[in-house]
XYZ file of C-alpha atoms in Angstrom:
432
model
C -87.857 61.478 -109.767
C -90.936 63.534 -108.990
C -94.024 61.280 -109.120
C -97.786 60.906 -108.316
C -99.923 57.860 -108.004
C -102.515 56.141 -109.041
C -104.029 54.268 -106.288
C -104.819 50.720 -106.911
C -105.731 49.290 -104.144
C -108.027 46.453 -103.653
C -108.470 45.225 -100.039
C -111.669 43.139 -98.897
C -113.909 43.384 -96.289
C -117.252 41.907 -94.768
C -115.353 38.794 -94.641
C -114.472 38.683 -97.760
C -117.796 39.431 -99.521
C -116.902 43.162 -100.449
C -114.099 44.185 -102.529
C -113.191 48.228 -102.061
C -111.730 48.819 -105.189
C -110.412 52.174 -105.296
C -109.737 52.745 -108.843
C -113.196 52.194 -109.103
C -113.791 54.671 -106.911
C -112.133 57.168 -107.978
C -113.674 56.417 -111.343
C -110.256 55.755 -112.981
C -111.569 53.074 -115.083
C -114.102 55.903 -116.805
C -111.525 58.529 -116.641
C -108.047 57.425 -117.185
C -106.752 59.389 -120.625
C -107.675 62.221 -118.793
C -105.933 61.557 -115.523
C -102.713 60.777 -117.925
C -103.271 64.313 -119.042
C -103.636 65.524 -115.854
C -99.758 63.639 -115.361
C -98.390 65.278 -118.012
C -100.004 68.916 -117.453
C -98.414 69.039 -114.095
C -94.680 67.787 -115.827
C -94.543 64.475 -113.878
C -92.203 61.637 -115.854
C -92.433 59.034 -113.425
C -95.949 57.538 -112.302
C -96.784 55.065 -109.782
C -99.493 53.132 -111.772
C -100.363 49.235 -111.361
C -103.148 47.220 -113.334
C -105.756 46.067 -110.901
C -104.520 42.318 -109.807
C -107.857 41.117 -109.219
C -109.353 42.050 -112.608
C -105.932 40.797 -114.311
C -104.956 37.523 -112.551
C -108.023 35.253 -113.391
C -106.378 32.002 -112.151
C -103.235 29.669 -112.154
C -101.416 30.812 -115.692
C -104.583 32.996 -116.842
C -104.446 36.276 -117.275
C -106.812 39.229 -118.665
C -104.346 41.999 -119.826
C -107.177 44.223 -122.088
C -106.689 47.248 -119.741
C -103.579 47.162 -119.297
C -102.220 46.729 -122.477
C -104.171 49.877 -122.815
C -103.042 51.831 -120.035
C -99.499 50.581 -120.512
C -99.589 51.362 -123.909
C -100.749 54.959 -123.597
C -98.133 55.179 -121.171
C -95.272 54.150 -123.030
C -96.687 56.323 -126.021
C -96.490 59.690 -123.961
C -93.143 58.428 -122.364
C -94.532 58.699 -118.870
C -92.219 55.927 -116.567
C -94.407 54.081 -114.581
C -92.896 52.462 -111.569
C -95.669 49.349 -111.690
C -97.189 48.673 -108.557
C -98.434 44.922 -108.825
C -99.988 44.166 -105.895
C -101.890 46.328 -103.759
C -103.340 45.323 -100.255
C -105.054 42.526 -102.044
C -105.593 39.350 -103.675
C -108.249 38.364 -106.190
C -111.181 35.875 -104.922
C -109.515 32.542 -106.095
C -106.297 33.130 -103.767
C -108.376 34.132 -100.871
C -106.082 36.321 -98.681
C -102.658 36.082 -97.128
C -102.811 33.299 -94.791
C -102.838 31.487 -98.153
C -99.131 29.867 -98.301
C -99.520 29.612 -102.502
C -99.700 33.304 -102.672
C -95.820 33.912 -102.798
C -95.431 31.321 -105.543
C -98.912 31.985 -107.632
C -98.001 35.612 -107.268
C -93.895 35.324 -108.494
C -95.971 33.460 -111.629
C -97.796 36.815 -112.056
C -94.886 38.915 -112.205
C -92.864 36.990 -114.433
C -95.862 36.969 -116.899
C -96.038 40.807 -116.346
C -92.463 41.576 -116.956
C -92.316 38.987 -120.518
C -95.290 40.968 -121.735
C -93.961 44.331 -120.562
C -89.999 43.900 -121.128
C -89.998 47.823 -121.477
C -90.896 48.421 -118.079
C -87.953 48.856 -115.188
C -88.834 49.961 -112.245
C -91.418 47.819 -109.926
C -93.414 48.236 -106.471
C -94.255 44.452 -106.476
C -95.976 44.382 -103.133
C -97.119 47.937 -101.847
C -96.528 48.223 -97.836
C -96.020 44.935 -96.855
C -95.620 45.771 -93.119
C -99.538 47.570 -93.442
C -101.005 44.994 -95.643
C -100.225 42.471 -92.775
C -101.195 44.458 -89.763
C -104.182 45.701 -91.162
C -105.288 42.303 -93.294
C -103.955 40.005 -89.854
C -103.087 42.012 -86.837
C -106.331 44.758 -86.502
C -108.650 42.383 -88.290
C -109.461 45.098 -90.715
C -108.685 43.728 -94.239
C -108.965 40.423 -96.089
C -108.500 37.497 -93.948
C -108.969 39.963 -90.816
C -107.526 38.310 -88.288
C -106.027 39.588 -85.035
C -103.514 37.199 -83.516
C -100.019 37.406 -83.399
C -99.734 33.979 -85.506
C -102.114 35.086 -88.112
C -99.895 38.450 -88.781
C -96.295 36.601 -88.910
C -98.320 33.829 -91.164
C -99.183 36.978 -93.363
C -96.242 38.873 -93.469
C -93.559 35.712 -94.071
C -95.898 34.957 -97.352
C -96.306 38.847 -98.358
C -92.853 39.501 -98.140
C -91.628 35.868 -99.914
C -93.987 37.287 -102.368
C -92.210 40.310 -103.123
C -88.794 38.525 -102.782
C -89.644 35.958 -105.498
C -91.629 38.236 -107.985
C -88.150 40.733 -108.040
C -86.543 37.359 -108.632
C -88.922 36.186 -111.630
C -88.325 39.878 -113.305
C -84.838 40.264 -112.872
C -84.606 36.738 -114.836
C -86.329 38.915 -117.268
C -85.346 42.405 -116.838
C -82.039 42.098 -115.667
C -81.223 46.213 -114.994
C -85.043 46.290 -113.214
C -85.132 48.341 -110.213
C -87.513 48.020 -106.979
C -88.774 50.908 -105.223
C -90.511 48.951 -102.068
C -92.984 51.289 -101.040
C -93.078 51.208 -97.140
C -94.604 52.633 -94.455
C -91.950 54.467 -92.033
C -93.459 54.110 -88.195
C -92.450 55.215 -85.028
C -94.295 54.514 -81.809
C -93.347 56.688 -78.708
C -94.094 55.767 -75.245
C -96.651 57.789 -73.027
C -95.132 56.954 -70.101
C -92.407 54.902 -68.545
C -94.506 51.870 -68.046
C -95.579 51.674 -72.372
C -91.701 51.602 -72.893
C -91.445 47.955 -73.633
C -94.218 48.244 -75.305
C -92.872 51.030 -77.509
C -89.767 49.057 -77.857
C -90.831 45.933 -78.993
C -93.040 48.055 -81.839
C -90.234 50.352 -83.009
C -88.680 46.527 -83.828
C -90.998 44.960 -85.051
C -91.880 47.969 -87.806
C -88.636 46.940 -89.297
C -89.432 43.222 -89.911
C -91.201 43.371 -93.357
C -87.571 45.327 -94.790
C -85.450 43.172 -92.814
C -86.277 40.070 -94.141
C -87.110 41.225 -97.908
C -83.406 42.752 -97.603
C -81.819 39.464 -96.244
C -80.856 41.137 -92.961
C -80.602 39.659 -89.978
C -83.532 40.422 -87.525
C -82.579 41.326 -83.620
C -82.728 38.196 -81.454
C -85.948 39.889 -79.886
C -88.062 39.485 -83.539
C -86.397 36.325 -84.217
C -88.010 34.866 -80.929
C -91.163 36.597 -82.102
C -90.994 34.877 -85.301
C -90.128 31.165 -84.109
C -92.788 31.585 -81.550
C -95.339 32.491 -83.842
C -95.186 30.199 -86.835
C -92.142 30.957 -88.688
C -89.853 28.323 -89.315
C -85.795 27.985 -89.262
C -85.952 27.068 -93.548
C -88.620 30.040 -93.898
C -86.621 32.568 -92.288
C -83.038 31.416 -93.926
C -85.070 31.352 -97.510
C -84.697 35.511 -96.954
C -81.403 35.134 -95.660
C -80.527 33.478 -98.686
C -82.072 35.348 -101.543
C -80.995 38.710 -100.354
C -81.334 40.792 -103.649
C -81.093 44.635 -101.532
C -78.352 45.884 -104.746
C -81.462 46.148 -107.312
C -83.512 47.913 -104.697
C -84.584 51.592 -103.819
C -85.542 52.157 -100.216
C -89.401 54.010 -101.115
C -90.536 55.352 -97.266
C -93.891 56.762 -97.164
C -94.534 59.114 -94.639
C -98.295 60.678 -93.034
C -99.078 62.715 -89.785
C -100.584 59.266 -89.028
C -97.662 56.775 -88.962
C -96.482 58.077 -85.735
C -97.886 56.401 -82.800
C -98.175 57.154 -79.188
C -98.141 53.927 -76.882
C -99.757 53.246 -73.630
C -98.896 50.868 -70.900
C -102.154 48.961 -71.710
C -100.878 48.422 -75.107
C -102.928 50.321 -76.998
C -101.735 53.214 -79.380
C -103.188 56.515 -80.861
C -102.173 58.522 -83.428
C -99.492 60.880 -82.084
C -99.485 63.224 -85.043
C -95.817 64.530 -86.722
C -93.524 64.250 -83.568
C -90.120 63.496 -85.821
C -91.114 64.090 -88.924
C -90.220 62.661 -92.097
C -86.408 63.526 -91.819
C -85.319 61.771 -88.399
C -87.464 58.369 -89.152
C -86.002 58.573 -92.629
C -82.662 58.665 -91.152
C -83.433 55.686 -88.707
C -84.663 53.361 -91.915
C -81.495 54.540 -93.366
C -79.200 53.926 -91.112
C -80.098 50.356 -90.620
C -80.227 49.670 -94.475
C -77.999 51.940 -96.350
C -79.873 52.555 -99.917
C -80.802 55.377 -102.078
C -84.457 56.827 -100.646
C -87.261 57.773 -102.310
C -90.073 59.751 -100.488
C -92.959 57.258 -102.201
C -95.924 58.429 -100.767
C -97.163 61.660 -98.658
C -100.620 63.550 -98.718
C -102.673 65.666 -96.253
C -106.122 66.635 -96.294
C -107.283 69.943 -98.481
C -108.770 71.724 -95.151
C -111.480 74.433 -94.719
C -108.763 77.535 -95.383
C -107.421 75.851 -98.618
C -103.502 75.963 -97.937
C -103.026 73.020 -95.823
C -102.193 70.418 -98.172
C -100.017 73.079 -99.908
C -97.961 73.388 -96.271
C -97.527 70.185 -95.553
C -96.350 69.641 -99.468
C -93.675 72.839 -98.578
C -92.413 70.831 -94.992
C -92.031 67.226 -96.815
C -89.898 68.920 -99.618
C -87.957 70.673 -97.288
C -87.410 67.380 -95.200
C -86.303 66.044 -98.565
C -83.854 68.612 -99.018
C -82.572 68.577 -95.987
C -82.072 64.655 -96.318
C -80.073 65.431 -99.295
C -78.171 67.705 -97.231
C -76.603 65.724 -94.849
C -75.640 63.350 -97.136
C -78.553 60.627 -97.645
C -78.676 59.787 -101.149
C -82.074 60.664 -101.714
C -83.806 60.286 -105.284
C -87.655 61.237 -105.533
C -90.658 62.664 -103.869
C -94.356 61.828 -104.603
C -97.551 63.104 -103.642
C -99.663 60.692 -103.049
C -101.927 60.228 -105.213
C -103.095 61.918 -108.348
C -106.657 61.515 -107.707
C -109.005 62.470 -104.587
C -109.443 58.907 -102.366
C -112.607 57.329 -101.102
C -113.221 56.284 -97.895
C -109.770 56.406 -96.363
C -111.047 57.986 -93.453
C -112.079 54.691 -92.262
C -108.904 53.030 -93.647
C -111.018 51.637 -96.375
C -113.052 49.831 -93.498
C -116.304 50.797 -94.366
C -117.844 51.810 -98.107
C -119.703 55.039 -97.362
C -118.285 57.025 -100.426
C -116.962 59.987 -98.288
C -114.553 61.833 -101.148
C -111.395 62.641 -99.069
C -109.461 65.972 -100.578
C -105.893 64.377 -101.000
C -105.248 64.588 -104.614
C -103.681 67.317 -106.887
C -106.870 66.655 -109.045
C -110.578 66.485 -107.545
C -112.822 63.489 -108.552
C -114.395 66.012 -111.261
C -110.390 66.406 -112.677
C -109.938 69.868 -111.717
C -106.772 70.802 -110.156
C -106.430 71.443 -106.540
C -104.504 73.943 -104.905
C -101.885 71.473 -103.889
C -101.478 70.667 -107.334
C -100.735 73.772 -108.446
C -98.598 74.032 -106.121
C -96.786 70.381 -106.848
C -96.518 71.826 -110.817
C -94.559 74.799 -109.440
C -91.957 72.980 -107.027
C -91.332 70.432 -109.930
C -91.105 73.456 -112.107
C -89.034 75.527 -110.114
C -86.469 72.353 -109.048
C -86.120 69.859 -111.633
C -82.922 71.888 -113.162
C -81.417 72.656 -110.140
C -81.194 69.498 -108.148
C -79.151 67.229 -110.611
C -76.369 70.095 -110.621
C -76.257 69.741 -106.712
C -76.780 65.762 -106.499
C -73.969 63.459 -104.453
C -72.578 61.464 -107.582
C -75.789 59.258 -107.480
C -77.158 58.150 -110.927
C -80.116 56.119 -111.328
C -79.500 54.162 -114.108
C -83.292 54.707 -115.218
C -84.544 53.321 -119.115
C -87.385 55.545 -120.108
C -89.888 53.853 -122.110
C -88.442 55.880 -125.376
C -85.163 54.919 -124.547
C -85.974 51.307 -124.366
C -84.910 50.063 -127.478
C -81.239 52.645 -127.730
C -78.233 50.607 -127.701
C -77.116 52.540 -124.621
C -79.826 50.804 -122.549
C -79.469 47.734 -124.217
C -75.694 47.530 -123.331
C -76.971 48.957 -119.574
C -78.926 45.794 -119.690
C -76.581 43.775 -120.500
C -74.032 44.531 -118.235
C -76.325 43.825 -115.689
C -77.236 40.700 -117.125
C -73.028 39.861 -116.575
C -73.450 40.852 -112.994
C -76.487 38.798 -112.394
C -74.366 35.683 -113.684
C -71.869 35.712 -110.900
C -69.782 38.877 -112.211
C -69.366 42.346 -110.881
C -72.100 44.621 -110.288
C -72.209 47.558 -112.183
C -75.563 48.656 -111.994
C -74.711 52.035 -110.964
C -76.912 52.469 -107.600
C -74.045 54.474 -105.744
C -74.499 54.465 -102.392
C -76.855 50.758 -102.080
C -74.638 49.494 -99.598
C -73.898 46.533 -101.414
């Protein structure tokens, strides 16, 4: 599945007051036929695309679904997949943020209106990077409730992830062959010196606690101390134990220079730059999970010579390759995203409408070099990958293909499984 994006996210800051909306930013609202051509001229199929949650969920069981039902639409009309990203780094105004302990069920209520409007639709993000929507929103204090304690980020990331858990729930009642790509962020923090290697420790665990519980897994004894100690109950942690749904899922890693860390013996971190690169922490998340992959998200900066989003596009393929390779069963790449951002540069901290060059298309919709260069890997490997693949189908319903019998009786059979019998969804490798 090659794929782009289109960003969606929604984060607030100044205490709330400001909402950085980057689809306005980016002017998608203005421009977004175009930006669907822009899909289609580079041969994507598969799209990460969202509506904006704050302009769509209006309140308890009221919803405004205008622009969507238009972008949808025009979607489903050019046969573009979209893998529907509900809720990005952000809540609309009557929720508040995450500390909010309705969100997980007012937000399950969203999805399961989403997926009875949209049955066509399959494949879901429901909550984009859990793990960075609480550290940033309740660890660092930058985001939404911004908050810095230790209590404030469990409190955050125990209702983000229930959120997630219960919205696949809600859609699978209703779409019982849908598939979830969690988008996550894959971290690694390496110690500067033997003093920051507790330090470095206790990180490298506690990146995996967002995937852990939204994949029913047991948490190390370490975490579950960490947990307890900072406002998680017994019933909240066995309600992930419980509902452990990992079979319908894709594990989606996202992967920058910037998610690995170097750790000091004072406790804080800089950015370490690419250390392991995408392949080793790949294999790490793998290991510990054992599902399909999907590279979900990866960009770099267009810099002064021109080529150096086009060579890091060239070393993340390769590390996808060579994923394949050694037999991970690996099943997409994206570049991340469509568009030029604004104001990531300051992690969306500040709104001083600095463009930053990490789209195949500018903000005026002309093609960067990357792009051209993202048209001519897709070009040159779409054919020859499925001949090589390890026996791993993804059983994915394009929207033209929605109403076939074949993907009706695909439906149903997954229906059967969700009602106590065999599953048969076809996710070779899920670890099941």
């Amino acid at each position: 599945m090659f794929a782009t994006g289109i960003e969606n996210s929604i984060p607030t800051i100044n205490d709330g007051k400001t909402r950085v909306d980057q689809m306005e930013a980016a002017h998608f609202y203005k421009y977004w036929r175009e930006d669907f051509d822009a899909v289609q001229e580079l041969g994507i199929h598969f799209l990460r695309f969202g509506p904006p949650l704050h302009k769509t969920f209006l309140g308890p069981q009221k919803y405004d679904w205008e622009f969507a039902d238009l972008t949808l639409g025009e979607l489903k009309r050019r046969d573009i997949t979209p893998i529907v990203d509900l809720c990005h780094f952000g809540v609309p105004d009557w929720i508040g943020n995450f500390q909010n302990p309705d969100f997980p069920i007012l937000f399950a209520e969203y999805a399961a209106a989403f997926a009875e409007r949209y049955p066509w639709v399959q494949l879901y993000t429901p909550v984009n990077e859990m793990f960075i929507c609480a550290v940033f929103s309740a660890k660092y204090g930058w985001w939404n409730e911004q908050m810095r304690t230790d209590t404030s980020f469990v409190t955050a990331l125990k209702h983000i992830v229930k959120a997630n858990v219960l919205a696949m729930l809600e859609i699978l009642k209703r779409r019982a062959d849908a598939i979830f790509i969690q988008s996550e962020s894959s971290e690694y923090f390496h110690a500067d010196s033997p003093k920051a290697i507790h330090l470095a420790e206790n990180m490298n665990s506690r990146r995996f606690l967002s995937l852990d519980l939204n994949y029913g897994r047991r948490v190390d004894s370490g975490m579950y101390e960490y947990l307890m100690d900072n406002g998680m109950t017994k019933e909240e942690y066995h309600f992930f134990l419980n509902n452990r749904i990992k079979q319908h899922c894709i594990l989606g890693n996202d992967y920058y220079r910037t998610n690995e860390h170097r750790v000091f013996e004072d406790g804080h971190t800089t950015s370490s730059g690419e250390v392991f690169g995408y392949t080793e922490i790949t294999r790490q998340y793998y290991n510990r999970y054992q599902l399909p992959v999907m590279h979900t998200e990866t960009n770099l900066v267009e810099g002064p010579v021109g080529d150096e989003a086009v060579q890091w596009l060239w070393k993340e393929w390769a590390n996808v390759l060579r994923l394949r390779n050694v037999g991970i069963p690996t099943v997409g790449f994206t570049w991340y995203s469509l568009i030029d951002q604004v104001d990531w540069d300051t992690a969306l901290r500040e709104q001083n409408g600095h463009v930053n060059p990490l789209g195949l298309f500018d903000l005026n919709r002309n093609i960067r070099n990357v792009g051209r260069a993202y048209k001519k890997l897709i070009k040159d490997w779409r054919e020859v990958l499925p001949a090589s693949s390890l026996c791993l189908v993804v059983p994915v319903v394009t929207p033209s293909q929605y109403e076939l019998q074949a993907a009706k009786e695909q439906e149903e059979k997954a229906r059967e499984s969700l009602d106590g019998k065999e599953n048969d969804m076809g996710l070779a490798g899920s670890g099941q």
